Short mmCIF file of C-alpha atoms in Angstrom, two decimals:
data_model
loop_
_atom_site.label_atom_id
_atom_site.label_comp_id
_atom_site.label_asym_id
_atom_site.label_seq_id
_atom_site.Cartn_x
_atom_site.Cartn_y
_atom_site.Cartn_z
CA MET A 1 -182.53 -73.79 -15.54
CA TYR A 2 -181.75 -77.26 -16.45
CA GLY A 3 -180.95 -79.96 -13.68
CA ASN A 4 -184.06 -79.20 -11.62
CA ASP A 5 -186.54 -82.14 -11.51
CA ARG A 6 -189.80 -80.05 -12.14
CA GLY A 7 -191.94 -81.70 -14.78
CA SER A 8 -189.97 -84.69 -14.55
CA PHE A 9 -191.87 -87.97 -15.06
CA ARG A 10 -189.49 -89.80 -12.72
CA ASP A 11 -190.93 -90.49 -8.97
CA ASP A 12 -188.52 -92.44 -6.76
CA SER A 13 -191.17 -92.27 -4.22
CA PHE A 14 -193.53 -94.33 -6.59
CA GLU A 15 -194.84 -97.51 -4.70
CA SER A 16 -196.75 -100.28 -6.42
CA THR A 17 -200.35 -100.72 -5.42
CA ALA A 18 -200.86 -103.79 -7.63
CA PRO A 19 -202.90 -106.54 -5.60
CA VAL A 20 -200.53 -109.30 -7.44
CA GLU A 21 -197.08 -110.04 -6.92
CA VAL A 22 -194.23 -111.47 -9.15
CA GLY A 23 -194.03 -115.24 -8.56
CA LYS A 24 -197.09 -115.86 -6.84
CA GLU A 25 -199.91 -118.16 -8.13
CA TYR A 26 -203.54 -116.93 -8.81
CA ASP A 27 -206.52 -118.60 -9.70
CA VAL A 28 -208.58 -116.38 -12.14
CA GLU A 29 -211.01 -116.62 -14.98
CA ILE A 30 -210.48 -114.83 -18.47
CA GLU A 31 -212.80 -112.21 -19.01
CA ASP A 32 -211.61 -110.78 -22.23
CA VAL A 33 -209.15 -111.11 -25.04
CA ALA A 34 -206.51 -108.18 -26.13
CA LYS A 35 -205.97 -106.78 -29.37
CA LYS A 36 -202.75 -109.05 -29.56
CA GLY A 37 -204.50 -112.18 -28.58
CA ASP A 38 -203.41 -112.56 -25.02
CA GLY A 39 -206.36 -113.50 -22.40
CA ILE A 40 -207.19 -110.82 -19.88
CA ALA A 41 -207.77 -111.67 -16.35
CA ARG A 42 -208.67 -109.01 -13.52
CA ILE A 43 -207.85 -109.35 -9.88
CA GLU A 44 -209.26 -106.51 -7.89
CA GLY A 45 -209.87 -104.72 -11.11
CA PHE A 46 -206.03 -104.84 -11.80
CA VAL A 47 -205.69 -106.33 -15.52
CA ILE A 48 -203.23 -109.40 -16.02
CA PHE A 49 -202.30 -110.59 -19.41
CA VAL A 50 -202.21 -114.15 -19.75
CA PRO A 51 -201.03 -115.69 -23.36
CA GLU A 52 -202.62 -118.74 -24.75
CA THR A 53 -205.89 -118.52 -22.81
CA LYS A 54 -209.25 -117.57 -24.20
CA VAL A 55 -212.44 -116.11 -22.73
CA GLY A 56 -213.98 -118.36 -20.05
CA ASP A 57 -211.10 -120.05 -19.31
CA GLN A 58 -210.70 -120.62 -15.24
CA VAL A 59 -206.89 -120.96 -14.90
CA THR A 60 -203.92 -120.83 -12.38
CA ILE A 61 -201.54 -118.25 -13.41
CA VAL A 62 -197.97 -117.20 -12.20
CA VAL A 63 -197.42 -113.57 -12.33
CA ASP A 64 -194.06 -112.99 -14.39
CA ARG A 65 -193.81 -109.03 -14.36
CA VAL A 66 -195.79 -106.49 -12.51
CA MET A 67 -196.04 -102.77 -13.98
CA GLN A 68 -198.11 -99.44 -12.66
CA ARG A 69 -201.10 -100.43 -14.54
CA PHE A 70 -200.88 -104.15 -15.73
CA ALA A 71 -199.27 -107.42 -15.14
CA ILE A 72 -198.18 -110.28 -17.15
CA GLY A 73 -198.18 -113.89 -16.14
CA HIS A 74 -198.53 -117.37 -17.66
CA LYS A 75 -200.40 -120.67 -17.00
CA ALA A 76 -198.96 -122.39 -14.15
#
């Protein structure tokens, strides 16, 4: 009964479909601000949190980390 992987949340075949990559630069516009104050940019609808930015900023960012549903970057 124990040891099978039915109902497991782990999926070793998970492949990121994020339109951004760690270490790459992107030119973005900050469209919104998150609850904790980070700016939010979107590339192809994919959310990227960028600290020290505000709505309307046009910035070049470098992606630091890519998760399944969002990424975290910083101003270049």
